Short mmCIF file of C-alpha atoms in Angstrom, two decimals:
data_model
loop_
_atom_site.label_atom_id
_atom_site.label_comp_id
_atom_site.label_asym_id
_atom_site.label_seq_id
_atom_site.Cartn_x
_atom_site.Cartn_y
_atom_site.Cartn_z
CA MET A 1342 18.26 54.72 32.16
CA SER A 1343 14.95 53.97 30.45
CA ASP A 1344 11.93 52.35 32.04
CA ALA A 1345 12.20 48.81 33.35
CA PHE A 1346 11.53 46.12 30.75
CA LEU A 1347 10.87 43.32 33.18
CA SER A 1348 9.95 44.19 36.72
CA VAL A 1349 9.58 41.94 39.70
CA ARG A 1350 7.58 43.28 42.62
CA ASN A 1351 7.42 41.77 46.12
CA LEU A 1352 7.62 38.25 44.77
CA TYR A 1353 7.10 35.28 47.08
CA PHE A 1354 7.21 31.71 45.85
CA THR A 1355 6.79 28.57 47.93
CA TYR A 1356 7.06 25.04 46.62
CA ASP A 1357 4.77 22.14 47.32
CA ASP A 1358 7.10 20.76 49.99
CA GLY A 1359 6.82 24.00 51.99
CA ILE A 1360 10.23 25.36 51.02
CA GLU A 1361 10.06 29.09 50.46
CA ALA A 1362 12.21 29.65 47.38
CA LEU A 1363 11.68 33.39 47.04
CA HIS A 1364 10.92 35.89 49.78
CA ASN A 1365 9.85 39.42 48.91
CA VAL A 1366 12.06 39.90 45.86
CA THR A 1367 11.85 43.19 44.00
CA LEU A 1368 14.07 44.14 41.07
CA ASP A 1369 14.02 45.76 37.63
CA ILE A 1370 15.69 44.60 34.44
CA TYR A 1371 16.29 46.94 31.52
CA ARG A 1372 16.47 46.39 27.78
CA ASN A 1373 19.67 45.04 26.29
CA GLU A 1374 21.43 44.46 29.54
CA LEU A 1375 22.99 41.26 30.73
CA PHE A 1376 21.60 40.76 34.19
CA VAL A 1377 23.13 38.12 36.41
CA LEU A 1378 21.41 36.37 39.31
CA PHE A 1379 24.03 34.84 41.56
CA GLY A 1380 24.22 33.25 44.96
CA PRO A 1381 24.76 29.89 46.64
CA ALA A 1382 22.65 26.78 46.08
CA ARG A 1383 18.98 27.14 47.04
CA ALA A 1384 19.16 30.91 46.76
CA GLY A 1385 16.12 30.93 44.45
CA LYS A 1386 17.97 31.88 41.24
CA SER A 1387 16.51 29.17 39.02
CA THR A 1388 13.08 29.61 40.55
CA LEU A 1389 13.14 33.31 39.70
CA LEU A 1390 14.31 32.51 36.18
CA ARG A 1391 11.51 30.00 35.67
CA LEU A 1392 8.94 32.48 36.92
CA CYS A 1393 9.90 34.96 34.21
CA ASN A 1394 8.23 32.89 31.49
CA ARG A 1395 5.92 30.93 33.76
CA LEU A 1396 7.69 27.62 33.43
CA SER A 1397 7.08 27.74 37.17
CA ASP A 1398 3.51 26.77 36.30
CA LEU A 1399 4.84 23.23 35.82
CA SER A 1400 5.77 22.92 39.49
CA GLU A 1401 2.51 21.92 41.08
CA HIS A 1402 0.77 23.17 44.21
CA THR A 1403 2.81 26.26 44.73
CA GLU A 1404 2.15 29.48 46.55
CA ARG A 1405 2.89 32.63 44.68
CA GLN A 1406 2.43 36.29 45.64
CA GLY A 1407 3.62 39.48 44.09
CA ALA A 1408 3.90 40.49 40.47
CA ILE A 1409 6.09 40.28 37.41
CA THR A 1410 5.41 42.68 34.58
CA LEU A 1411 6.85 42.55 31.09
CA ASN A 1412 6.70 45.92 29.36
CA GLY A 1413 4.17 46.98 31.96
CA LYS A 1414 1.90 43.98 31.40
CA ASP A 1415 1.28 41.49 34.23
CA ILE A 1416 2.48 38.08 33.00
CA PHE A 1417 0.21 36.30 35.45
CA ALA A 1418 -2.91 38.03 34.14
CA ALA A 1419 -5.70 35.70 33.09
CA ASP A 1420 -5.70 36.90 29.49
CA ILE A 1421 -2.00 36.30 28.90
CA ASN A 1422 -1.10 33.86 26.10
CA ILE A 1423 1.45 31.60 27.77
CA SER A 1424 2.80 30.20 24.48
CA ALA A 1425 3.40 33.72 23.21
CA LEU A 1426 4.99 34.71 26.53
CA ARG A 1427 7.40 31.77 26.34
CA ARG A 1428 8.36 32.77 22.82
CA ARG A 1429 9.05 36.31 23.97
CA VAL A 1430 10.92 35.21 27.10
CA SER A 1431 12.84 32.11 26.10
CA MET A 1432 14.65 29.73 28.43
CA VAL A 1433 17.91 27.87 27.82
CA PHE A 1434 18.28 25.13 30.38
CA ALA A 1435 21.31 24.13 32.42
CA ILE A 1436 21.24 20.62 31.00
CA PRO A 1437 21.11 21.07 27.23
CA THR A 1438 18.29 18.90 25.96
CA PRO A 1439 17.98 18.60 22.20
CA LEU A 1440 14.68 17.05 21.22
CA PRO A 1441 15.05 13.72 19.38
CA GLY A 1442 15.29 14.50 15.69
CA SER A 1443 17.55 16.46 13.41
CA ILE A 1444 19.36 19.72 14.17
CA HIS A 1445 17.06 21.41 11.69
CA ALA A 1446 13.93 19.93 13.28
CA ASN A 1447 15.03 21.24 16.67
CA LEU A 1448 15.43 24.75 15.32
CA VAL A 1449 12.13 24.96 13.47
CA TYR A 1450 10.03 23.16 16.10
CA GLY A 1451 9.00 26.29 17.98
CA LEU A 1452 8.74 28.32 14.77
CA LYS A 1453 6.28 25.95 13.15
CA LEU A 1454 4.19 25.88 16.32
CA ALA A 1455 4.20 29.67 16.20
CA GLY A 1456 2.58 29.36 12.79
CA ILE A 1457 5.57 30.22 10.60
CA ARG A 1458 5.14 28.17 7.44
CA ASP A 1459 7.15 30.13 4.90
CA LYS A 1460 10.16 28.04 3.91
CA GLY A 1461 12.41 30.97 3.16
CA GLU A 1462 11.65 32.54 6.51
CA LEU A 1463 12.33 29.26 8.33
CA GLU A 1464 15.68 28.77 6.57
CA ARG A 1465 16.67 32.38 7.20
CA ARG A 1466 15.99 32.00 10.90
CA VAL A 1467 17.79 28.66 11.11
CA GLU A 1468 20.96 30.09 9.62
CA ARG A 1469 20.83 33.33 11.56
CA SER A 1470 20.23 31.70 14.92
CA LEU A 1471 23.01 29.17 14.35
CA ARG A 1472 25.38 31.98 13.42
CA GLN A 1473 24.42 33.96 16.51
CA ALA A 1474 25.06 30.91 18.67
CA ALA A 1475 28.44 30.36 16.96
CA LEU A 1476 27.44 26.92 15.74
CA TRP A 1477 26.79 27.52 12.03
CA ASP A 1478 30.23 26.63 10.73
CA GLU A 1479 30.29 23.35 12.63
CA VAL A 1480 26.87 22.06 11.56
CA LYS A 1481 25.92 23.81 8.31
CA ASP A 1482 26.65 20.65 6.27
CA ARG A 1483 24.76 18.27 8.51
CA LEU A 1484 21.57 20.03 9.54
CA ASP A 1485 19.60 16.87 8.86
CA THR A 1486 21.62 14.66 11.17
CA SER A 1487 20.52 13.83 14.68
CA ALA A 1488 20.85 16.62 17.21
CA LEU A 1489 21.68 14.03 19.84
CA ALA A 1490 24.95 13.24 18.05
CA LEU A 1491 26.31 16.68 18.96
CA SER A 1492 28.92 17.15 21.68
CA GLY A 1493 28.01 18.76 25.00
CA GLY A 1494 29.20 22.22 23.99
CA GLN A 1495 27.48 21.99 20.63
CA ARG A 1496 24.26 20.85 22.30
CA GLN A 1497 24.33 23.87 24.57
CA ARG A 1498 24.80 26.20 21.61
CA LEU A 1499 22.07 24.36 19.68
CA CYS A 1500 19.67 24.94 22.56
CA LEU A 1501 20.66 28.60 22.58
CA ALA A 1502 20.12 28.78 18.81
CA ARG A 1503 16.74 27.10 19.23
CA SER A 1504 15.69 29.90 21.56
CA LEU A 1505 17.20 32.60 19.35
CA ALA A 1506 15.30 31.29 16.33
CA LEU A 1507 12.10 32.37 18.07
CA GLU A 1508 13.47 35.93 18.06
CA PRO A 1509 12.63 36.43 21.73
CA GLU A 1510 12.96 39.70 23.59
CA ILE A 1511 14.46 38.19 26.73
CA ILE A 1512 16.71 35.15 26.96
CA LEU A 1513 16.87 33.27 30.24
CA LEU A 1514 20.13 31.39 30.64
CA ASP A 1515 20.25 28.90 33.49
CA ASN A 1516 23.92 28.15 33.94
CA PRO A 1517 24.61 27.84 30.20
CA THR A 1518 28.20 26.69 30.68
CA SER A 1519 27.66 23.92 33.19
CA GLY A 1520 29.56 20.86 32.10
CA LEU A 1521 31.40 22.70 29.35
CA ASP A 1522 35.18 22.71 28.94
CA PRO A 1523 36.99 26.07 29.27
CA ILE A 1524 37.18 26.61 25.50
CA SER A 1525 33.46 26.04 24.96
CA THR A 1526 32.79 28.25 27.97
CA ALA A 1527 34.83 31.02 26.40
CA THR A 1528 32.90 30.61 23.13
CA VAL A 1529 29.58 30.94 24.91
CA GLU A 1530 30.75 33.92 26.98
CA GLU A 1531 31.99 35.69 23.87
CA SER A 1532 28.69 35.19 22.10
CA LEU A 1533 26.93 36.80 25.08
CA TYR A 1534 28.49 40.15 24.18
CA GLU A 1535 27.03 39.90 20.69
CA LEU A 1536 23.67 38.72 21.94
CA LYS A 1537 22.99 41.52 24.35
CA GLN A 1538 23.14 44.00 21.47
CA ARG A 1539 19.82 42.52 20.34
CA TYR A 1540 18.38 40.80 23.34
CA THR A 1541 17.93 41.28 27.05
CA ILE A 1542 19.66 38.48 28.93
CA ILE A 1543 18.96 37.21 32.41
CA MET A 1544 21.53 34.66 33.43
CA VAL A 1545 22.38 32.40 36.33
CA PRO A 1546 26.16 32.09 36.07
CA HIS A 1547 28.38 29.10 36.64
CA SER A 1548 30.51 30.93 39.21
CA VAL A 1549 31.12 34.31 40.81
CA GLN A 1550 34.09 34.72 38.45
CA GLN A 1551 31.86 34.20 35.45
CA ALA A 1552 29.31 36.62 36.88
CA ALA A 1553 32.00 39.26 37.25
CA ARG A 1554 33.26 38.63 33.70
CA VAL A 1555 29.99 38.92 31.84
CA ALA A 1556 27.47 40.92 33.88
CA ASP A 1557 26.30 44.48 33.30
CA ARG A 1558 24.29 44.39 36.48
CA ALA A 1559 23.93 41.70 39.07
CA ALA A 1560 21.71 40.63 41.94
CA PHE A 1561 22.91 38.62 44.89
CA LEU A 1562 20.33 36.20 46.27
CA LEU A 1563 20.62 34.27 49.51
CA ASN A 1564 18.01 31.82 50.82
CA GLY A 1565 15.34 33.35 48.62
CA GLU A 1566 16.02 36.92 49.59
CA LEU A 1567 17.48 39.65 47.46
CA ILE A 1568 20.52 40.92 49.35
CA GLU A 1569 21.99 43.38 46.93
CA VAL A 1570 21.56 44.56 43.36
CA GLY A 1571 23.74 46.92 41.38
CA ARG A 1572 26.16 47.52 38.54
CA ALA A 1573 28.63 44.69 38.19
CA GLU A 1574 31.80 46.78 38.12
CA ARG A 1575 30.82 48.29 41.47
CA MET A 1576 29.29 45.21 43.08
CA PHE A 1577 32.11 42.77 42.50
CA VAL A 1578 34.67 45.29 43.71
CA HIS A 1579 32.88 47.16 46.49
CA PRO A 1580 29.88 45.15 47.63
CA GLN A 1581 27.71 47.10 50.06
CA ASP A 1582 26.38 44.20 52.06
CA GLN A 1583 28.67 42.15 54.27
CA ARG A 1584 27.03 38.90 53.10
CA THR A 1585 27.69 39.75 49.46
CA GLU A 1586 31.29 40.43 50.27
CA ASP A 1587 31.62 37.17 52.19
CA TYR A 1588 30.20 35.23 49.28
CA ILE A 1589 32.23 36.96 46.59
CA THR A 1590 35.46 36.54 48.53
CA GLY A 1591 34.69 32.88 49.03
CA ARG A 1592 34.03 32.86 52.76
CA PHE A 1593 30.97 30.63 52.18
CA GLY A 1594 29.03 29.01 49.38
CA MET B 920 30.91 -23.59 50.65
CA SER B 921 33.07 -21.02 48.92
CA ARG B 922 31.64 -17.97 47.30
CA GLN B 923 32.22 -19.39 43.82
CA GLN B 924 30.46 -22.63 44.67
CA ALA B 925 27.52 -20.76 46.11
CA ASN B 926 27.36 -18.68 42.96
CA LYS B 927 27.43 -21.76 40.73
CA LEU B 928 24.73 -23.41 42.78
CA ALA B 929 22.51 -20.33 42.57
CA VAL B 930 22.94 -20.10 38.81
CA GLY B 931 22.20 -23.81 38.48
CA VAL B 932 19.02 -23.64 40.56
CA LEU B 933 17.76 -20.57 38.73
CA THR B 934 18.42 -22.18 35.34
CA VAL B 935 16.44 -25.26 36.32
CA VAL B 936 13.55 -23.15 37.60
CA ALA B 937 13.52 -21.11 34.39
CA ALA B 938 13.53 -24.30 32.35
CA ILE B 939 10.59 -25.67 34.35
CA VAL B 940 8.62 -22.59 33.36
CA VAL B 941 9.52 -22.78 29.69
CA ILE B 942 9.28 -26.53 29.08
CA PRO B 943 5.48 -26.94 29.38
CA ILE B 944 4.91 -24.05 26.96
CA LEU B 945 7.29 -25.56 24.45
CA LEU B 946 5.70 -29.00 24.87
CA VAL B 947 2.23 -27.62 24.21
CA ILE B 948 3.41 -25.84 21.08
CA VAL B 949 5.39 -28.82 19.80
CA TYR B 950 2.52 -31.22 20.44
CA VAL B 951 -0.10 -29.05 18.75
CA VAL B 952 2.17 -28.47 15.76
CA TRP B 953 2.96 -32.18 15.51
CA GLN B 954 -0.70 -33.20 15.68
CA GLY B 955 -2.14 -30.34 13.71
CA LEU B 956 0.33 -29.82 10.89
CA PRO B 957 -0.98 -32.70 8.73
CA ALA B 958 -4.42 -31.06 8.69
CA LEU B 959 -3.14 -27.71 7.45
CA SER B 960 -3.70 -26.98 3.79
CA TRP B 961 -4.97 -24.13 1.66
CA ALA B 962 -8.32 -25.87 1.47
CA PHE B 963 -8.47 -26.17 5.27
CA LEU B 964 -8.10 -22.41 5.58
CA THR B 965 -10.43 -21.44 2.73
CA GLU B 966 -13.30 -23.96 2.85
CA ALA B 967 -16.35 -24.03 5.07
CA PRO B 968 -16.97 -27.06 7.29
CA ARG B 969 -19.03 -29.82 5.67
CA ASN B 970 -20.90 -32.93 6.75
CA GLY B 971 -21.61 -31.90 10.32
CA MET B 972 -18.22 -30.20 10.51
CA LYS B 973 -16.48 -33.56 10.23
CA GLU B 974 -15.01 -32.53 6.89
CA GLY B 975 -13.94 -29.35 5.19
CA GLY B 976 -12.12 -26.36 6.64
CA ILE B 977 -12.42 -23.54 9.14
CA MET B 978 -12.77 -20.52 6.88
CA PRO B 979 -15.92 -18.96 8.47
CA ALA B 980 -14.42 -19.28 11.94
CA LEU B 981 -11.09 -17.86 10.83
CA LEU B 982 -12.77 -14.93 9.09
CA GLY B 983 -14.98 -14.38 12.15
CA THR B 984 -11.96 -14.18 14.42
CA ILE B 985 -10.27 -11.71 12.08
CA LEU B 986 -13.41 -9.55 12.02
CA LEU B 987 -13.76 -9.69 15.79
CA THR B 988 -10.12 -8.76 16.25
CA LEU B 989 -10.60 -5.76 13.98
CA GLY B 990 -13.78 -4.80 15.80
CA THR B 991 -11.98 -5.09 19.12
CA ALA B 992 -9.26 -2.81 17.84
CA ILE B 993 -11.76 -0.19 16.71
CA VAL B 994 -13.60 -0.24 20.05
CA SER B 995 -10.67 -0.55 22.42
CA PHE B 996 -7.87 1.61 21.13
CA PRO B 997 -9.28 5.10 20.82
CA LEU B 998 -10.80 4.77 24.29
CA SER B 999 -7.76 3.11 25.85
CA ILE B 1000 -5.24 5.55 24.45
CA ALA B 1001 -7.35 8.56 25.31
CA THR B 1002 -7.65 7.21 28.86
CA ALA B 1003 -3.92 6.58 29.07
CA ILE B 1004 -3.12 10.10 27.85
CA TYR B 1005 -5.58 11.56 30.34
CA LEU B 1006 -4.17 9.57 33.25
CA ALA B 1007 -0.52 10.15 32.39
CA GLU B 1008 -0.59 13.75 31.22
CA TYR B 1009 -3.64 15.56 32.52
CA ALA B 1010 -5.05 13.90 35.60
CA GLY B 1011 -3.60 14.92 38.89
CA ASP B 1012 -3.65 12.72 41.93
CA ASN B 1013 -7.17 13.14 43.25
CA ARG B 1014 -10.08 11.03 44.30
CA LEU B 1015 -11.50 10.69 40.79
CA THR B 1016 -8.26 9.43 39.25
CA ARG B 1017 -7.67 7.09 42.16
CA TRP B 1018 -11.08 5.59 41.47
CA ILE B 1019 -10.32 5.30 37.76
CA ARG B 1020 -7.02 3.56 38.47
CA MET B 1021 -8.63 1.20 40.93
CA ALA B 1022 -11.32 0.38 38.38
CA ILE B 1023 -8.69 -0.41 35.75
CA VAL B 1024 -6.72 -2.68 38.06
CA ASN B 1025 -9.88 -4.51 39.03
CA LEU B 1026 -11.12 -4.79 35.46
CA ALA B 1027 -7.86 -6.52 34.55
CA GLY B 1028 -8.57 -9.19 37.14
CA ILE B 1029 -12.16 -9.98 36.17
CA PRO B 1030 -12.67 -13.49 34.72
CA SER B 1031 -13.46 -13.39 31.03
CA ILE B 1032 -16.77 -15.23 31.47
CA VAL B 1033 -17.96 -12.27 33.54
CA TYR B 1034 -17.20 -9.99 30.59
CA GLY B 1035 -19.20 -12.41 28.47
CA LEU B 1036 -22.21 -12.17 30.78
CA PHE B 1037 -21.86 -8.40 30.99
CA GLY B 1038 -21.80 -8.24 27.19
CA LEU B 1039 -24.91 -10.39 27.05
CA GLY B 1040 -26.75 -8.15 29.48
CA ALA B 1041 -25.53 -4.78 28.26
CA PHE B 1042 -25.03 -5.08 24.51
CA VAL B 1043 -27.04 -8.09 23.35
CA LEU B 1044 -30.15 -7.51 25.46
CA PHE B 1045 -30.25 -3.99 26.89
CA MET B 1046 -28.93 -2.16 23.84
CA GLY B 1047 -30.62 -4.63 21.56
CA PHE B 1048 -27.67 -5.39 19.31
CA GLY B 1049 -28.56 -9.07 19.50
CA THR B 1050 -25.96 -11.79 19.22
CA SER B 1051 -23.76 -9.96 16.77
CA ILE B 1052 -20.27 -8.96 15.74
CA LEU B 1053 -20.98 -5.53 17.21
CA ALA B 1054 -21.87 -6.93 20.64
CA GLY B 1055 -18.88 -9.29 20.56
CA SER B 1056 -16.45 -6.56 19.54
CA LEU B 1057 -17.71 -4.24 22.28
CA THR B 1058 -17.35 -7.02 24.87
CA LEU B 1059 -13.85 -7.98 23.73
CA GLY B 1060 -12.93 -4.31 23.45
CA ILE B 1061 -13.86 -3.62 27.06
CA MET B 1062 -12.00 -6.72 28.15
CA THR B 1063 -8.78 -5.60 26.48
CA MET B 1064 -8.95 -2.02 27.72
CA PRO B 1065 -7.19 -2.49 31.09
CA VAL B 1066 -4.06 -4.04 29.62
CA VAL B 1067 -3.88 -1.54 26.76
CA ILE B 1068 -4.42 1.40 29.13
CA SER B 1069 -1.73 0.22 31.56
CA THR B 1070 0.91 -0.45 28.91
CA ALA B 1071 0.13 2.79 27.08
CA GLU B 1072 0.27 4.81 30.30
CA GLU B 1073 3.59 3.24 31.21
CA ALA B 1074 4.97 4.01 27.77
CA ILE B 1075 3.82 7.62 28.02
CA LEU B 1076 5.33 8.08 31.49
CA ALA B 1077 8.63 6.60 30.27
CA VAL B 1078 9.17 9.55 27.91
CA PRO B 1079 11.75 11.80 29.63
CA GLN B 1080 10.21 14.75 31.43
CA GLN B 1081 12.78 17.16 29.94
CA PHE B 1082 11.28 16.70 26.47
CA ARG B 1083 7.99 18.04 27.78
CA THR B 1084 9.62 20.94 29.60
CA VAL B 1085 11.69 21.90 26.55
CA SER B 1086 8.68 21.67 24.26
CA LEU B 1087 6.54 23.82 26.55
CA SER B 1088 9.38 26.33 26.92
CA LEU B 1089 9.47 26.69 23.12
CA GLY B 1090 5.86 27.84 23.15
CA ALA B 1091 4.12 24.54 22.53
CA SER B 1092 0.75 24.03 24.17
CA ARG B 1093 0.19 21.03 26.36
CA TRP B 1094 -1.57 19.11 23.61
CA GLN B 1095 1.06 20.03 21.02
CA THR B 1096 3.70 18.75 23.41
CA ILE B 1097 1.87 15.46 23.81
CA ARG B 1098 1.22 15.21 20.09
CA TYR B 1099 4.76 15.97 18.89
CA GLN B 1100 7.10 15.06 21.76
CA VAL B 1101 5.36 12.42 23.84
CA LEU B 1102 3.20 10.18 21.67
CA PRO B 1103 5.81 9.55 18.94
CA HIS B 1104 8.28 8.32 21.55
CA ALA B 1105 5.67 6.35 23.46
CA LEU B 1106 4.40 4.69 20.29
CA PRO B 1107 6.47 1.47 20.49
CA GLY B 1108 5.15 0.77 23.97
CA ILE B 1109 1.61 1.69 23.02
CA ILE B 1110 1.70 -0.56 19.95
CA THR B 1111 3.05 -3.41 22.04
CA GLY B 1112 0.14 -3.07 24.43
CA ILE B 1113 -2.34 -2.92 21.58
CA ILE B 1114 -1.03 -6.05 19.90
CA LEU B 1115 -0.87 -8.02 23.13
CA GLY B 1116 -4.44 -6.96 23.86
CA LEU B 1117 -5.53 -8.08 20.40
CA GLY B 1118 -3.76 -11.41 20.84
CA ARG B 1119 -5.75 -12.00 23.97
CA ALA B 1120 -9.00 -10.95 22.29
CA ALA B 1121 -8.37 -13.30 19.36
CA GLY B 1122 -7.91 -16.29 21.65
CA GLU B 1123 -10.71 -15.80 24.18
CA THR B 1124 -13.81 -17.99 24.15
CA ALA B 1125 -15.88 -16.95 27.14
CA PRO B 1126 -16.56 -13.31 26.17
CA ILE B 1127 -17.87 -14.31 22.73
CA LEU B 1128 -19.85 -17.28 23.93
CA PHE B 1129 -23.09 -15.37 24.53
CA THR B 1130 -22.42 -12.25 22.52
CA VAL B 1131 -21.48 -13.26 18.99
CA ALA B 1132 -20.28 -16.81 18.44
CA ALA B 1133 -22.42 -19.12 16.35
CA PHE B 1134 -22.28 -22.88 16.57
CA TYR B 1135 -22.53 -23.15 12.82
CA VAL B 1136 -23.57 -20.64 10.17
CA PRO B 1137 -23.17 -21.72 6.60
CA GLU B 1138 -22.93 -18.22 5.10
CA LEU B 1139 -20.53 -15.44 5.97
CA PRO B 1140 -21.69 -12.40 7.99
CA ARG B 1141 -22.93 -9.48 5.92
CA SER B 1142 -23.12 -6.78 8.58
CA ILE B 1143 -21.95 -6.05 12.10
CA PHE B 1144 -25.38 -7.12 13.32
CA ASP B 1145 -24.84 -10.69 12.10
CA GLN B 1146 -23.56 -13.58 14.12
CA THR B 1147 -20.34 -15.20 13.11
CA MET B 1148 -18.37 -18.30 13.87
CA ALA B 1149 -15.09 -17.66 15.66
CA LEU B 1150 -12.05 -19.83 15.99
CA PRO B 1151 -11.84 -20.30 19.77
CA TYR B 1152 -15.51 -21.16 20.05
CA HIS B 1153 -15.33 -23.36 16.95
CA LEU B 1154 -12.46 -25.23 18.56
CA TYR B 1155 -14.49 -25.69 21.72
CA VAL B 1156 -17.46 -26.94 19.68
CA ILE B 1157 -15.58 -29.44 17.57
CA SER B 1158 -13.62 -30.70 20.57
CA THR B 1159 -16.55 -31.30 22.88
CA GLN B 1160 -19.90 -31.03 21.11
CA VAL B 1161 -19.51 -33.08 17.94
CA PRO B 1162 -19.28 -36.85 18.40
CA GLY B 1163 -16.92 -38.66 16.10
CA MET B 1164 -14.98 -35.56 15.17
CA PRO B 1165 -11.68 -36.41 13.45
CA LEU B 1166 -8.80 -35.52 15.80
CA GLN B 1167 -6.82 -34.07 12.94
CA ILE B 1168 -9.33 -31.29 12.28
CA GLN B 1169 -9.42 -30.42 15.98
CA TYR B 1170 -5.66 -30.10 16.17
CA GLY B 1171 -5.59 -28.28 12.86
CA ALA B 1172 -7.97 -25.64 14.22
CA ALA B 1173 -6.01 -25.46 17.47
CA LEU B 1174 -2.80 -24.94 15.52
CA VAL B 1175 -4.28 -22.10 13.46
CA LEU B 1176 -5.54 -20.37 16.62
CA LEU B 1177 -2.18 -20.85 18.30
CA LEU B 1178 -0.38 -19.44 15.28
CA ILE B 1179 -2.64 -16.37 15.24
CA VAL B 1180 -2.06 -15.63 18.91
CA LEU B 1181 1.67 -16.33 18.71
CA SER B 1182 2.03 -14.17 15.64
CA PHE B 1183 0.47 -11.26 17.55
CA THR B 1184 3.08 -11.68 20.26
CA LEU B 1185 5.83 -12.02 17.68
CA VAL B 1186 4.75 -8.91 15.82
CA ALA B 1187 4.56 -7.02 19.13
CA THR B 1188 8.11 -8.05 19.98
CA LEU B 1189 9.41 -7.16 16.52
CA VAL B 1190 7.74 -3.75 16.50
CA ARG B 1191 9.13 -2.98 19.91
CA THR B 1192 12.71 -4.01 19.14
CA GLN B 1193 12.64 -2.26 15.79
CA MET B 1194 11.37 1.00 17.20
CA ARG B 1195 13.67 0.80 20.23
CA ARG B 1196 16.62 0.45 17.90
CA ARG B 1197 15.61 3.59 16.06
CA ARG B 1198 15.13 5.47 19.31
CA GLU B 1199 17.83 8.05 19.72
CA TRP B 1200 18.06 8.71 23.41
#
């Protein structure tokens, strides 16, 4: 396996209210893999995800120790361009939030801010990202209608497309199928296989079952600590740690 | 008493109380319209007062009020909105911002005559603007700032937090997020605050008393350093300072002032409903 693309070293993160969300977490994520962070509520999964593109900066008065490097470069370094970082490591939230405005406006919002003015380039990215998110056929004739008129599943795919349009290197998916019906869930899961050919994906899954279905490698987090990390086909069948096994087999959580 | 009876009684009492609040306002409006309407004419709006103000119209005062309202807008809004953006989006909760907020709350409660005296001391005398449109606009502008700041801040805070998070996550800077995702959605509320502030500025007498208002100037102002007549002060003058003033002219001027202030409120309401209807979330 090649060198780590994103590496997390001895990461501690404590929120304003004194709750320690992450405790000494160390792991490596490689290019073009689908890496799953799973565990019960309050395990620190979302916190870790938000640290990867520094959306954690928005949570005030926090304690942070340790390092995250992207391609060897410390993302907390003073000279890092946060906007550029968030375009390279793009987040899709659990609750899909289209911005008010048209479907098209949602897709080009980040692109225009990134300084892309060329109309042809914008249109090319709009179509390609919608196709990658499996939404193109449903919305290609109504790109100028309100994004808020879309159904829940379509919204989720729009938000995915919005991230993809930025042509990021890493996509952070925070429970991308929450609130979706089984068919939409299957659509999203299928598109993940396509996506990881081009992108590196870090995902917090909806359930252990989903984690087992989609992951290449997985990490089990519990109360902010990394319990176990490994290849999915091994981990979900022969977990090494008793706590992982208890969680996977449904004895808690 | 059964539950239904108690309910009916409560509704009845509340209706009466609400009516008691509304009736005096309606009576004032109806009475001023009834007394003042006969005086209204094109000439009344476009002619200067004549013959010791006992004849003619109110044009210089009307124009003065329009100019002062504009001046107030120019002074108050950039400052107020910048302050609201700072307080809502940038300022944390620290000693400085607590002081700023306390100052704003207290400014809102200061009697308008105190603003007038402050304007006299600060702008007319200390800065040497003299009794002028500039001094009056600055005074009125400062007076309207608290209400505009509070409504604008509220409108900004009412924009859902997720829009900011999403915008930032797509690589927008903080200012770009405010510019493209916060201010457009806060605009209806901000505009409402602005118009209500202007309505108040247009109707106030005390702040302009020492800073700009002229008892009577035959010619129109030519620069912001000139004095001007203004409708509220003109109304005060012709109601109390001119013996033998025809009642009709007094009520005519009162009606015009009332219409100006009411139209500000009406426009504010219309803008708000219109923009709320277009709002998508």
